[in-house]
Structure formats: structure tokens, C-alpha cells
Short mmCIF file of C-alpha atoms and ligand atoms in Angstrom, two decimals:
data_model
loop_
_atom_site.label_atom_id
_atom_site.label_comp_id
_atom_site.label_asym_id
_atom_site.label_seq_id
_atom_site.Cartn_x
_atom_site.Cartn_y
_atom_site.Cartn_z
CA MET A 1 -42.30 78.59 -98.14
CA GLU A 2 -41.95 74.84 -98.61
CA LYS A 3 -41.17 72.76 -95.53
CA ASN A 4 -38.26 71.15 -97.31
CA ASP A 5 -36.69 74.49 -98.10
CA ILE A 6 -36.87 75.44 -94.48
CA TYR A 7 -35.36 72.13 -93.35
CA ARG A 8 -32.53 72.64 -95.83
CA MET A 9 -31.53 75.75 -93.84
CA ILE A 10 -30.65 73.62 -90.79
CA PRO A 11 -26.88 73.15 -90.45
CA ARG A 12 -25.58 69.59 -90.60
CA VAL A 13 -24.47 67.79 -87.48
CA ASP A 14 -20.83 67.39 -88.63
CA SER A 15 -20.50 71.05 -89.55
CA LEU A 16 -21.84 72.02 -86.12
CA MET A 17 -19.39 69.62 -84.48
CA GLU A 18 -16.61 71.60 -86.17
CA ASP A 19 -17.81 74.90 -84.78
CA PRO A 20 -15.19 76.31 -82.35
CA LEU A 21 -17.80 76.82 -79.61
CA ILE A 22 -18.93 73.22 -79.85
CA GLY A 23 -15.24 72.27 -79.91
CA GLU A 24 -14.90 73.85 -76.49
CA MET A 25 -17.89 71.84 -75.28
CA THR A 26 -16.32 68.64 -76.65
CA GLU A 27 -13.20 69.42 -74.60
CA LYS A 28 -15.30 70.01 -71.52
CA TYR A 29 -17.90 67.26 -71.67
CA GLY A 30 -16.47 64.78 -74.16
CA TYR A 31 -17.38 64.04 -77.79
CA ASP A 32 -20.44 61.84 -77.16
CA CYS A 33 -22.09 64.29 -74.83
CA ALA A 34 -21.48 67.22 -77.20
CA LEU A 35 -22.88 65.20 -80.10
CA HIS A 36 -25.95 64.32 -78.05
CA GLY A 37 -26.40 68.01 -77.24
CA VAL A 38 -26.18 68.96 -80.93
CA ARG A 39 -28.70 66.32 -81.99
CA SER A 40 -31.13 67.08 -79.21
CA THR A 41 -31.02 70.83 -79.88
CA LEU A 42 -31.49 70.26 -83.63
CA GLU A 43 -34.51 68.11 -82.93
CA LYS A 44 -36.13 70.88 -80.92
CA VAL A 45 -35.21 73.46 -83.57
CA ARG A 46 -36.82 71.29 -86.25
CA GLU A 47 -40.04 71.17 -84.25
CA ARG A 48 -40.07 74.93 -83.96
CA LEU A 49 -39.30 75.36 -87.65
CA ASP A 50 -42.48 73.44 -88.39
CA ALA A 51 -44.38 76.41 -87.03
CA CYS A 52 -42.46 78.99 -89.07
CA ARG A 53 -44.27 80.55 -92.00
CA SER A 54 -41.51 82.59 -93.65
CA ALA A 55 -37.81 82.25 -94.41
CA ALA A 56 -37.16 85.26 -92.20
CA GLU A 57 -38.87 83.60 -89.27
CA ALA A 58 -36.91 80.40 -89.86
CA GLU A 59 -33.62 82.29 -90.08
CA LYS A 60 -34.36 83.94 -86.77
CA GLU A 61 -35.00 80.54 -85.22
CA LEU A 62 -31.65 79.30 -86.50
CA GLU A 63 -29.70 82.27 -85.19
CA GLY A 64 -27.04 81.56 -82.56
CA LEU A 65 -27.46 77.82 -82.83
CA PRO A 66 -24.01 76.94 -81.39
CA GLU A 67 -24.75 79.18 -78.39
CA LYS A 68 -28.07 77.42 -77.88
CA ILE A 69 -26.33 74.06 -77.93
CA CYS A 70 -23.78 75.30 -75.39
CA ARG A 71 -26.55 76.44 -73.08
CA THR A 72 -28.24 73.04 -73.34
CA LEU A 73 -24.98 71.26 -72.51
CA GLU A 74 -24.22 73.58 -69.60
CA ARG A 75 -27.71 72.97 -68.24
CA TRP A 76 -27.31 69.20 -68.50
CA ALA A 77 -24.10 69.38 -66.50
CA GLN A 78 -25.79 71.22 -63.65
CA PRO A 79 -27.13 69.10 -60.81
CA GLU A 80 -30.88 69.34 -60.61
CA MET A 81 -31.16 68.70 -56.91
CA THR A 82 -30.48 71.92 -55.08
CA ARG A 83 -30.83 73.46 -51.71
CA VAL A 84 -33.90 75.72 -51.36
CA ILE A 85 -34.97 78.30 -48.82
CA ASN A 86 -38.08 77.14 -47.00
CA GLY A 87 -40.41 80.06 -46.40
CA THR A 88 -43.49 77.89 -45.88
CA GLY A 89 -43.25 77.68 -42.09
CA ILE A 90 -43.65 73.90 -42.37
CA ILE A 91 -40.67 72.57 -40.47
CA LEU A 92 -40.65 68.90 -41.53
CA HIS A 93 -41.82 69.64 -45.09
CA THR A 94 -41.69 66.24 -46.81
CA GLY A 95 -41.47 67.83 -50.26
CA LEU A 96 -38.49 69.87 -49.13
CA GLY A 97 -36.67 66.94 -47.52
CA ARG A 98 -38.09 66.88 -43.97
CA ALA A 99 -35.56 67.63 -41.21
CA PRO A 100 -32.59 69.75 -42.31
CA LEU A 101 -29.34 68.19 -41.10
CA GLY A 102 -27.11 70.14 -38.75
CA LYS A 103 -23.59 71.15 -39.80
CA GLU A 104 -21.83 68.82 -37.35
CA ALA A 105 -23.77 65.74 -38.44
CA LEU A 106 -23.16 66.58 -42.07
CA GLN A 107 -19.47 67.15 -41.65
CA ARG A 108 -19.08 63.96 -39.67
CA ALA A 109 -20.95 61.99 -42.32
CA ALA A 110 -18.91 63.54 -45.13
CA GLU A 111 -15.67 62.64 -43.36
CA THR A 112 -16.73 59.11 -42.49
CA ALA A 113 -18.46 58.19 -45.72
CA GLY A 114 -16.03 60.10 -47.93
CA GLY A 115 -13.38 57.47 -47.37
CA TYR A 116 -13.20 54.03 -45.81
CA SER A 117 -14.75 53.62 -42.40
CA ASN A 118 -15.36 51.05 -39.69
CA LEU A 119 -18.96 50.68 -40.92
CA GLU A 120 -18.99 46.91 -40.45
CA PHE A 121 -15.58 46.39 -38.96
CA ASP A 122 -14.79 45.93 -35.30
CA LEU A 123 -11.63 47.92 -34.65
CA GLU A 124 -10.99 46.07 -31.40
CA THR A 125 -11.07 42.52 -32.70
CA GLY A 126 -10.23 43.23 -36.32
CA ARG A 127 -13.22 41.15 -37.34
CA ARG A 128 -16.44 41.85 -39.18
CA GLY A 129 -18.70 44.14 -37.14
CA GLU A 130 -22.31 45.28 -37.29
CA ARG A 131 -23.45 48.60 -38.70
CA SER A 132 -26.12 49.22 -36.07
CA ALA A 133 -23.47 48.83 -33.38
CA HIS A 134 -22.36 52.45 -33.82
CA PHE A 135 -25.58 53.89 -32.53
CA GLU A 136 -27.09 50.99 -30.58
CA ARG A 137 -25.43 51.93 -27.30
CA ILE A 138 -26.48 55.57 -27.49
CA LEU A 139 -30.01 54.63 -28.56
CA CYS A 140 -30.33 52.29 -25.59
CA GLN A 141 -28.97 54.92 -23.26
CA LEU A 142 -31.41 57.56 -24.53
CA THR A 143 -34.52 55.38 -24.69
CA GLY A 144 -33.93 52.79 -22.00
CA ALA A 145 -34.27 50.01 -24.58
CA GLU A 146 -32.32 46.75 -24.26
CA ALA A 147 -31.39 46.72 -27.95
CA ALA A 148 -31.81 48.87 -31.04
CA MET A 149 -31.15 49.03 -34.76
CA ALA A 150 -31.89 51.31 -37.70
CA VAL A 151 -33.05 50.72 -41.26
CA ASN A 152 -33.79 52.85 -44.30
CA ASN A 153 -36.95 54.56 -43.03
CA ASN A 154 -39.81 54.05 -40.60
CA ALA A 155 -42.00 52.37 -43.21
CA GLY A 156 -39.23 49.80 -43.53
CA ALA A 157 -38.89 49.56 -39.76
CA VAL A 158 -42.62 48.77 -39.41
CA LEU A 159 -42.46 46.20 -42.19
CA LEU A 160 -39.43 44.52 -40.65
CA MET A 161 -40.96 44.57 -37.17
CA LEU A 162 -44.19 42.98 -38.38
CA SER A 163 -42.46 40.44 -40.60
CA ALA A 164 -40.05 39.28 -37.93
CA ALA A 165 -42.40 39.40 -34.95
CA ALA A 166 -45.70 38.38 -36.50
CA GLY A 167 -45.29 37.06 -40.05
CA GLY A 168 -47.61 34.11 -40.60
CA GLY A 169 -49.83 34.99 -37.66
CA GLU A 170 -52.37 37.59 -36.64
CA VAL A 171 -51.76 41.12 -35.41
CA ILE A 172 -54.47 42.89 -33.44
CA VAL A 173 -54.92 46.59 -34.27
CA SER A 174 -57.58 49.12 -33.32
CA ARG A 175 -59.83 50.36 -36.14
CA GLY A 176 -59.03 53.89 -34.99
CA GLU A 177 -55.34 53.37 -35.78
CA LEU A 178 -55.36 52.11 -39.37
CA VAL A 179 -53.23 55.06 -40.38
CA GLU A 180 -52.26 56.34 -43.80
CA ILE A 181 -49.19 58.55 -43.99
CA GLY A 182 -48.49 60.57 -47.14
CA GLY A 183 -46.51 58.73 -49.79
CA LYS A 184 -48.42 55.46 -49.69
CA PHE A 185 -47.69 54.17 -46.22
CA ARG A 186 -50.86 52.42 -45.05
CA VAL A 187 -50.98 50.14 -42.04
CA PRO A 188 -53.18 47.45 -43.69
CA ASP A 189 -50.84 47.34 -46.72
CA MET A 190 -47.74 46.97 -44.55
CA MET A 191 -49.50 44.22 -42.67
CA GLU A 192 -50.30 42.32 -45.85
CA LEU A 193 -46.77 42.78 -47.15
CA SER A 194 -45.32 41.40 -43.92
CA GLY A 195 -47.33 38.22 -44.22
CA ALA A 196 -49.20 38.96 -41.00
CA LYS A 197 -52.97 38.94 -40.89
CA LEU A 198 -54.63 42.14 -39.75
CA ARG A 199 -57.16 41.53 -37.00
CA GLU A 200 -59.11 44.78 -36.62
CA VAL A 201 -60.84 45.43 -33.33
CA GLY A 202 -63.11 48.14 -31.90
CA THR A 203 -64.55 50.98 -33.94
CA THR A 204 -63.16 54.11 -35.55
CA ASN A 205 -63.75 56.23 -32.46
CA ARG A 206 -63.80 53.74 -29.60
CA THR A 207 -61.65 50.73 -28.87
CA ARG A 208 -61.48 49.20 -25.40
CA LEU A 209 -59.03 46.85 -23.80
CA SER A 210 -61.73 44.16 -23.84
CA ASP A 211 -61.86 44.40 -27.66
CA TYR A 212 -58.22 43.36 -27.82
CA GLU A 213 -58.74 40.72 -25.15
CA THR A 214 -61.61 38.92 -26.87
CA ALA A 215 -59.75 38.90 -30.20
CA VAL A 216 -56.80 36.96 -28.80
CA SER A 217 -56.51 33.48 -30.27
CA GLU A 218 -53.98 30.77 -31.02
CA GLU A 219 -53.07 32.75 -34.13
CA THR A 220 -52.25 36.01 -32.37
CA ARG A 221 -48.59 37.00 -32.70
CA ALA A 222 -48.67 40.64 -31.58
CA PHE A 223 -50.67 43.66 -30.47
CA LEU A 224 -49.88 46.72 -32.55
CA LYS A 225 -50.43 50.31 -31.51
CA VAL A 226 -50.03 52.91 -34.21
CA HIS A 227 -49.56 56.53 -33.27
CA THR A 228 -52.15 58.57 -35.16
CA SER A 229 -49.38 60.93 -36.24
CA ASN A 230 -51.21 63.07 -38.74
CA TYR A 231 -54.79 63.10 -37.43
CA ARG A 232 -56.74 63.08 -34.19
CA ILE A 233 -60.05 61.48 -33.41
CA VAL A 234 -61.91 63.85 -31.11
CA GLY A 235 -65.30 63.78 -29.42
CA PHE A 236 -66.81 60.53 -28.13
CA THR A 237 -63.61 58.51 -28.12
CA GLU A 238 -61.84 55.82 -26.19
CA GLU A 239 -58.64 53.92 -26.70
CA ALA A 240 -56.71 51.33 -24.77
CA SER A 241 -53.52 52.91 -23.46
CA ILE A 242 -50.10 51.34 -23.76
CA ARG A 243 -50.21 50.76 -20.00
CA GLU A 244 -53.48 48.78 -20.22
CA LEU A 245 -52.18 46.82 -23.19
CA ALA A 246 -48.94 46.13 -21.34
CA ASP A 247 -50.99 44.50 -18.65
CA LEU A 248 -52.79 42.32 -21.22
CA LYS A 249 -49.41 41.50 -22.76
CA GLU A 250 -48.16 40.30 -19.37
CA ARG A 251 -51.19 38.06 -18.98
CA THR A 252 -51.06 36.58 -22.49
CA GLY A 253 -47.33 36.65 -23.27
CA ILE A 254 -48.10 38.25 -26.64
CA PRO A 255 -45.65 41.05 -27.57
CA LEU A 256 -46.80 44.66 -27.72
CA LEU A 257 -45.45 46.65 -30.67
CA GLU A 258 -45.85 50.34 -31.38
CA ASP A 259 -45.30 52.38 -34.52
CA LEU A 260 -44.67 55.74 -32.94
CA GLY A 261 -44.15 57.64 -36.19
CA SER A 262 -42.29 60.75 -35.15
CA GLY A 263 -40.54 59.49 -32.07
CA VAL A 264 -39.44 62.43 -29.96
CA LEU A 265 -36.68 62.00 -27.39
CA ILE A 266 -37.29 65.25 -25.50
CA ASP A 267 -40.18 66.66 -23.52
CA LEU A 268 -41.88 69.07 -25.96
CA GLU A 269 -44.16 70.44 -23.25
CA ARG A 270 -41.18 72.25 -21.74
CA TYR A 271 -41.13 74.35 -24.89
CA GLY A 272 -44.81 75.24 -24.84
CA LEU A 273 -45.89 72.53 -27.28
CA CYS A 274 -48.48 69.78 -26.76
CA HIS A 275 -47.45 66.61 -25.03
CA GLU A 276 -46.13 64.07 -27.51
CA PRO A 277 -45.34 60.60 -26.13
CA SER A 278 -41.57 60.12 -26.21
CA VAL A 279 -39.85 56.88 -27.14
CA GLN A 280 -38.54 56.36 -23.61
CA GLU A 281 -42.02 56.96 -22.19
CA VAL A 282 -43.69 54.39 -24.44
CA LEU A 283 -41.02 51.80 -23.67
CA ALA A 284 -41.28 52.50 -19.95
CA GLN A 285 -45.04 52.02 -20.15
CA GLY A 286 -44.54 48.52 -21.45
CA ALA A 287 -44.15 48.48 -25.23
CA ASP A 288 -41.80 45.68 -26.26
CA VAL A 289 -40.70 47.24 -29.52
CA VAL A 290 -41.08 50.79 -30.81
CA THR A 291 -40.34 52.11 -34.31
CA PHE A 292 -39.91 55.75 -35.34
CA SER A 293 -38.51 57.97 -38.09
CA GLY A 294 -35.05 59.51 -38.10
CA ASP A 295 -36.06 62.61 -40.07
CA LYS A 296 -39.19 63.72 -38.29
CA LEU A 297 -39.08 65.24 -34.80
CA LEU A 298 -35.77 63.51 -34.09
CA GLY A 299 -34.25 65.96 -36.58
CA GLY A 300 -31.81 63.52 -38.17
CA PRO A 301 -31.34 61.82 -41.54
CA GLN A 302 -33.97 59.60 -43.19
CA ALA A 303 -33.98 56.39 -41.18
CA GLY A 304 -36.28 54.01 -39.36
CA ILE A 305 -35.23 53.28 -35.80
CA ILE A 306 -36.31 50.17 -33.93
CA ALA A 307 -35.78 49.98 -30.18
CA GLY A 308 -36.94 47.54 -27.52
CA LYS A 309 -36.53 44.06 -26.05
CA LYS A 310 -33.40 42.27 -27.10
CA GLU A 311 -35.10 39.00 -28.00
CA TYR A 312 -37.28 40.71 -30.63
CA ILE A 313 -34.61 43.08 -31.97
CA GLU A 314 -32.21 40.14 -32.41
CA LYS A 315 -34.84 38.36 -34.47
CA MET A 316 -35.26 41.47 -36.63
CA LYS A 317 -31.51 41.80 -37.14
CA ARG A 318 -31.41 38.23 -38.44
CA HIS A 319 -34.44 38.63 -40.75
CA PRO A 320 -33.62 38.81 -44.50
CA LEU A 321 -35.52 42.09 -44.77
CA ALA A 322 -32.92 43.69 -42.47
CA ARG A 323 -30.43 43.24 -45.31
CA VAL A 324 -32.84 44.64 -47.87
CA LEU A 325 -33.58 47.70 -45.77
CA ARG A 326 -30.15 48.31 -44.34
CA ILE A 327 -29.03 51.83 -43.61
CA ASP A 328 -26.19 53.30 -45.73
CA LYS A 329 -22.89 54.54 -44.32
CA PHE A 330 -23.63 58.22 -44.83
CA THR A 331 -26.91 57.95 -42.92
CA ALA A 332 -25.43 55.73 -40.22
CA SER A 333 -22.76 58.28 -39.46
CA ALA A 334 -25.14 61.27 -39.52
CA LEU A 335 -27.61 59.42 -37.32
CA GLU A 336 -24.93 58.62 -34.77
CA SER A 337 -23.90 62.31 -34.64
CA VAL A 338 -27.48 63.51 -34.17
CA LEU A 339 -28.16 60.96 -31.43
CA LEU A 340 -25.01 62.02 -29.59
CA GLU A 341 -26.41 65.57 -29.45
CA TYR A 342 -29.23 64.23 -27.28
CA LEU A 343 -26.83 63.39 -24.47
CA ASN A 344 -27.42 67.01 -23.54
CA PRO A 345 -31.09 67.65 -24.39
CA GLU A 346 -30.87 71.41 -23.81
CA LYS A 347 -28.02 71.70 -26.28
CA ALA A 348 -29.80 69.35 -28.68
CA VAL A 349 -32.71 71.76 -28.93
CA GLU A 350 -30.31 74.49 -30.04
CA ARG A 351 -28.05 72.43 -32.24
CA ILE A 352 -30.52 70.26 -34.14
CA PRO A 353 -32.09 72.56 -36.78
CA ALA A 354 -35.59 71.02 -36.74
CA LEU A 355 -35.80 71.28 -32.95
CA ARG A 356 -34.41 74.78 -32.97
CA MET A 357 -37.05 75.89 -35.47
CA LEU A 358 -39.81 74.08 -33.59
CA THR A 359 -38.98 75.58 -30.21
CA MET A 360 -37.85 79.07 -31.22
CA PRO A 361 -39.94 81.68 -29.36
CA ALA A 362 -42.34 83.61 -31.64
CA GLU A 363 -40.67 86.90 -30.64
CA SER A 364 -37.36 85.73 -32.09
CA VAL A 365 -39.10 84.76 -35.33
CA CYS A 366 -40.75 88.19 -35.45
CA ARG A 367 -37.41 89.92 -34.93
CA ALA A 368 -36.00 88.02 -37.90
CA ALA A 369 -39.09 88.94 -39.96
CA GLU A 370 -38.67 92.62 -39.05
CA LYS A 371 -35.03 92.47 -40.07
CA LEU A 372 -35.88 90.92 -43.44
CA ALA A 373 -38.73 93.38 -44.02
CA VAL A 374 -36.42 96.37 -43.42
CA LEU A 375 -33.79 94.93 -45.78
CA ILE A 376 -36.34 94.24 -48.53
CA ARG A 377 -37.83 97.73 -48.21
CA GLU A 378 -34.33 99.18 -48.54
CA ALA A 379 -33.57 96.95 -51.49
CA ILE A 380 -36.65 97.78 -53.54
CA CYS A 381 -36.98 101.39 -52.70
CA CYS A 382 -36.62 103.92 -55.32
CA GLU A 383 -34.69 107.17 -55.29
CA GLY A 384 -35.74 109.39 -52.48
CA GLY A 385 -37.14 106.41 -50.58
CA SER A 386 -40.82 107.10 -51.07
CA THR A 387 -42.86 104.02 -50.21
CA SER A 388 -45.71 104.96 -52.50
CA GLU A 389 -43.41 104.46 -55.48
CA ALA A 390 -42.12 101.10 -54.26
CA PRO A 391 -43.27 98.16 -56.44
CA ALA A 392 -44.63 96.28 -53.41
CA ALA A 393 -45.92 96.79 -49.91
CA ILE A 394 -43.78 94.93 -47.39
CA THR A 395 -45.32 94.13 -44.02
CA VAL A 396 -44.68 91.77 -41.12
CA GLU A 397 -47.64 89.58 -40.20
CA ARG A 398 -48.41 87.04 -37.52
CA SER A 399 -48.70 83.59 -39.08
CA THR A 400 -49.07 79.95 -38.11
CA ALA A 401 -46.21 77.53 -38.61
CA ARG A 402 -46.57 73.74 -38.58
CA ALA A 403 -44.43 70.81 -37.56
CA GLY A 404 -45.35 69.04 -40.82
CA GLY A 405 -44.20 65.61 -41.93
CA GLY A 406 -47.29 64.12 -40.32
CA SER A 407 -46.21 65.26 -36.86
CA LEU A 408 -48.12 67.28 -34.25
CA PRO A 409 -51.14 67.86 -36.55
CA MET A 410 -53.07 69.92 -34.00
CA GLU A 411 -50.22 72.20 -33.12
CA ASP A 412 -50.63 75.78 -34.38
CA ILE A 413 -47.17 77.19 -33.84
CA PRO A 414 -47.31 80.99 -33.52
CA SER A 415 -44.96 82.50 -36.07
CA CYS A 416 -44.16 85.59 -38.12
CA SER A 417 -43.99 86.16 -41.85
CA VAL A 418 -42.85 88.87 -44.20
CA ALA A 419 -45.77 89.59 -46.54
CA VAL A 420 -44.98 90.94 -49.98
CA ALA A 421 -47.89 92.49 -51.88
CA PRO A 422 -46.61 93.27 -55.39
CA LYS A 423 -48.30 96.12 -57.24
CA GLU A 424 -47.40 95.33 -60.84
CA ILE A 425 -47.47 91.54 -60.89
CA SER A 426 -49.58 88.95 -59.14
CA ALA A 427 -48.50 87.16 -55.98
CA ALA A 428 -48.60 83.93 -58.00
CA GLU A 429 -46.12 85.40 -60.49
CA LEU A 430 -43.83 86.48 -57.65
CA GLU A 431 -44.09 83.01 -56.12
CA ARG A 432 -43.04 81.53 -59.48
CA ARG A 433 -40.12 83.95 -59.86
CA LEU A 434 -38.84 83.17 -56.36
CA ARG A 435 -38.95 79.47 -57.18
CA GLY A 436 -36.78 80.13 -60.24
CA LEU A 437 -33.89 81.78 -58.35
CA ALA A 438 -30.38 80.31 -58.18
CA ILE A 439 -31.25 79.25 -54.63
CA PRO A 440 -35.01 78.77 -55.04
CA VAL A 441 -37.22 80.36 -52.41
CA ILE A 442 -40.46 78.58 -51.53
CA GLY A 443 -43.18 80.77 -50.10
CA ARG A 444 -46.93 80.59 -49.88
CA ILE A 445 -49.76 82.83 -50.98
CA THR A 446 -52.49 84.19 -48.72
CA ASP A 447 -54.96 86.94 -49.65
CA GLY A 448 -53.02 88.03 -52.71
CA LYS A 449 -49.78 88.39 -50.79
CA LEU A 450 -46.68 86.27 -50.87
CA LEU A 451 -45.75 85.11 -47.38
CA LEU A 452 -42.30 84.09 -46.22
CA ASP A 453 -42.50 82.49 -42.78
CA LEU A 454 -39.26 83.16 -40.96
CA ARG A 455 -39.57 80.18 -38.60
CA THR A 456 -38.14 77.89 -41.27
CA VAL A 457 -35.63 80.37 -42.73
CA GLU A 458 -32.04 80.19 -41.50
CA GLU A 459 -30.76 83.53 -40.18
CA ALA A 460 -27.81 83.25 -42.57
CA ASP A 461 -30.18 83.25 -45.58
CA ILE A 462 -31.77 86.62 -44.76
CA PRO A 463 -29.21 88.74 -46.69
CA TYR A 464 -29.59 86.51 -49.77
CA LEU A 465 -33.38 86.83 -49.58
CA ALA A 466 -33.23 90.61 -49.35
CA GLU A 467 -30.70 90.77 -52.17
CA GLN A 468 -33.18 89.15 -54.57
CA PHE A 469 -35.34 92.26 -54.25
CA ARG A 470 -32.49 94.62 -55.22
CA LYS A 471 -33.89 97.51 -57.31
CA GLY A 472 -37.26 95.80 -57.26
CA ALA A 473 -36.72 94.05 -60.61
CA ILE A 474 -38.27 90.83 -59.33
CA LEU A 475 -41.48 92.79 -58.65
CA ARG A 476 -41.70 94.60 -62.00
CA LYS A 477 -43.80 93.68 -64.95
CA GLY A 478 -41.32 92.32 -67.47
CA GLY A 479 -38.63 92.71 -64.81
CA MET A 480 -37.73 89.06 -65.07
CA ARG A 481 -38.46 86.26 -67.42
C1 LIG B 1 -44.25 58.93 -40.70
C2 LIG B 1 -44.82 57.68 -40.24
C3 LIG B 1 -44.48 56.48 -40.88
C4 LIG B 1 -43.56 56.43 -42.06
O1 LIG B 1 -42.26 56.81 -41.69
P1 LIG B 1 -41.17 57.14 -42.81
O2 LIG B 1 -39.94 57.46 -42.05
O3 LIG B 1 -41.71 58.28 -43.60
O4 LIG B 1 -41.01 55.93 -43.64
C5 LIG B 1 -45.04 55.33 -40.41
N1 LIG B 1 -45.90 55.34 -39.37
C6 LIG B 1 -46.25 56.48 -38.74
C7 LIG B 1 -47.21 56.41 -37.61
C8 LIG B 1 -45.71 57.69 -39.15
O5 LIG B 1 -46.04 58.82 -38.54
#
């Protein structure tokens, strides 16, 4: 069949626009959008017609065209960003949005940002206020800092800190701390961007206080410590502690800055985790300014928090970059709510989702895994309940969860997973199908089994998870698309 004859079978745009189904779409989404949907669908159909060899094949391709257009339009109107269920056991999974926000913080932010707010308005004086003011007091109270502010993220906080405190001069950093964090944050790049000159001292594994001391010159504007968030140098190592550097700072009058990365406000050791220097600890040991993320171990929204000596923070607040990197009203409100939770650290650990997941005892995780395993077995099981006929073997296995997000890299957090070993399809196929659900489920594959780590799954999501296995269709060959 000639190509032209096939093309002639395609309905015209105006006749499609008159189709009652498309008429409904025009009502719903407006004329321009419907027209765009018609054209875009026709374009795709034309491409597929190119591959058709017979009139019958082409006719089949053209069947139900208005319905196809409707489906395209409906899909366009659906938001693409969606909540997912995290079965990876990685708590601060950057790909999945790092720290999940607690209900209270979210509600507060929705209420505040949903309408007008006192974001930059002083209700007492009726004059223009400052957006950091809402959480500065609480930050100072929690960390012992004289002043504090927050910007868009920690990368921004580091850039602002370096620009304001050291731009135009030299900053001394240990060669063991030239960190790269995922997503293109590299200490030397930030340094260059800030206009400060990086003065590397020591070696990859050993840097002594004397290395910093001999590098001090007229040009030196700051000492920078960078927390090696996502790696550890082990073996024959040495580093100058904040305490030692604080002493050098006193003698030279050069400020001591630290990029702490995660920035915890609670003592993780109390919950059986490794010691992680807290913000208050680092400030007490003599750091002048500390920066850290809002959405790592703090468990809040994406933000970069800067806390420390008033004279430096004031300079940062006045720097033009502070305007470029300023925090938005939604984040400001959520951050304030999360920080207020820390007034009672024991409650904070229960109420902030990331901390709750991090500190939950392994036995509790295993109980949740057992519960899910029982529900899935019930859901998939065939008449009579014989396990040998079930389309998958469901077991509960010990697993290892991670803090993620470049935090606590050495911490193997004991956890529990439900392992699904499908008999008819591969684990990779099951993983793909779970990702395609209305609420996508993200798992991981080990030894041909799909693992769902319950440490990062909310209790309330367990029934939904089990429901997806109803009648075992998701595990059958040809059971799903
Ligand atoms: C995570 C991290 C950053 C980047 O923080 P973001 O909030 O992701 O911008 C910078 N420095 C260190 C040491 C970090 O761990």
C-alpha cells in the first residue's frame, strides 16, 4: 500500500475537534490544550503508520483515536511529581527527596504560606521585618550561637559564608577535607566561586595544626574545616581538631569556619549510633561559624543553616548573595516548626520522621516486616492457601539500612526487609511494576529477590503495599503491563 493512501486515512484535525469526546476535553482543558493534544497524538500516529504494511494494520492503528487523544490529555493534566513509598532503607535518599517532612511542619507551612504571613513584617512595630528572625531565636537557643540565619541549601550557606568572610583573601583547608558531595558540590569549586583563594595544607591522610600555622599569611581570611560527611579516611591519619584550631584562631585572630554538612542537634550515641559532632558541640569547641543542611539529619525542609558569631552572621546577612539565596516562605515556616520540635529532644526523635526512622529499634522494624509479610502472603495466596501454588515466596530477612544523603557513611543500621522472590517473573520485572503503581514503590534487588526495607516505610503504608499483591496479579507473567 502506498504511503500516501495510508496518510489519507488519518482524520483531519477539524473533524476530530468536532468529535463529542474531544468536545468534552475542550470543556475541561480549554480549546488550545485540546487542539495541542489532537495534533500531538496525530503526529505520533503518523509515525506509527509509517511502519504499517497493510491497510488493515493502518486501520487498526487508527481505531479509537478520540479515546487515545483523551488519554493523552488526561495524562498531561496529571502532576508528574508524586509521593512514593521508600522501600530502599536509605533514610535521607537524595533521589527520593531526603528527609520526609512531619505532618505538623507541613500543616503549619501550608497554613502560613497558603495566605499572607508575617514573613518580612514585624507585627510589633508594623515595619519591615527579617525572614530569618522567625527561627533565629530558636536556633540560637538550640545551638548556643549568638546569631543565625538560613538560606536555600547548605551549598548556598557555604558559598555565602566563604564569600562574606573570606572573599578576596585566602582560606586554609586540609587536603583531607576537599570534599565532594553528590550533585556537584565540591569544596574547591565553592571556594573559587566565592572569590576566595584555596590554600591547601597537609596531605590526604595527615594534616597537623602546624600545617595550618605555617600557611598563615597577610592574605589569610579564614580557616575552614569541612566535615567529611560521606567518607572516612582510616588508617595512618591525623587531623587538627576544632579545639586545636580554635586555639590557633585565638592567637591569630583569623576566624574559624566549619561546613558541618549534616548538622545534628541531638546526641545520636544515646540511640546506639556512632558519635556525630553536633552543631552545639562544634560551636562550643570554638568554631566561629557553622553551616549545615536542613534536610539531612535535622529532618527538616531543604535549607542551609548558618549559626555562629554575630559579627560574621551580620556580614553574611548584608551580603548580596543572601538575597540571591534567600529561603522561601514555605520553607521558612516548615523549618521553624521542625526547630521548635527540638525544644524537647526526646519528643523530636519521635515526631521528626527522619529521626524516628533512624533511631527505631531493629525489633520494631522486624515486627512491621512480619506484619507486611503476613498480609502479602494472604493477598497472593490461592484457593486453599497452599504456599507451593503461590506466585512468590515471601520471607522476612535481616538487612542493613543507611542514613544516606551523605550522612553517617560508616553506619550499618540493622534493619528488616520483606523479600519477595517471584516465580513467574524476574525480580527486575517486579521492581519495574512496583515503580509503575499509582503510589510508586521503590525497592531494591538482592540475590534475585525484591527487598522492601521496612525502616523507611511508614506504618500507614503497609495496607496499601499488601493490597498491591491482591490475587498475585502483580507477580504473574502477563499479569500486568
Ligand atoms: C551535604 C553537604 C553539603 C551540601 O548541602 P546541601 O544541603 O545538599 O546543599 C555541603 N557540605 C557538606 C559537608 C555536606 O555534607
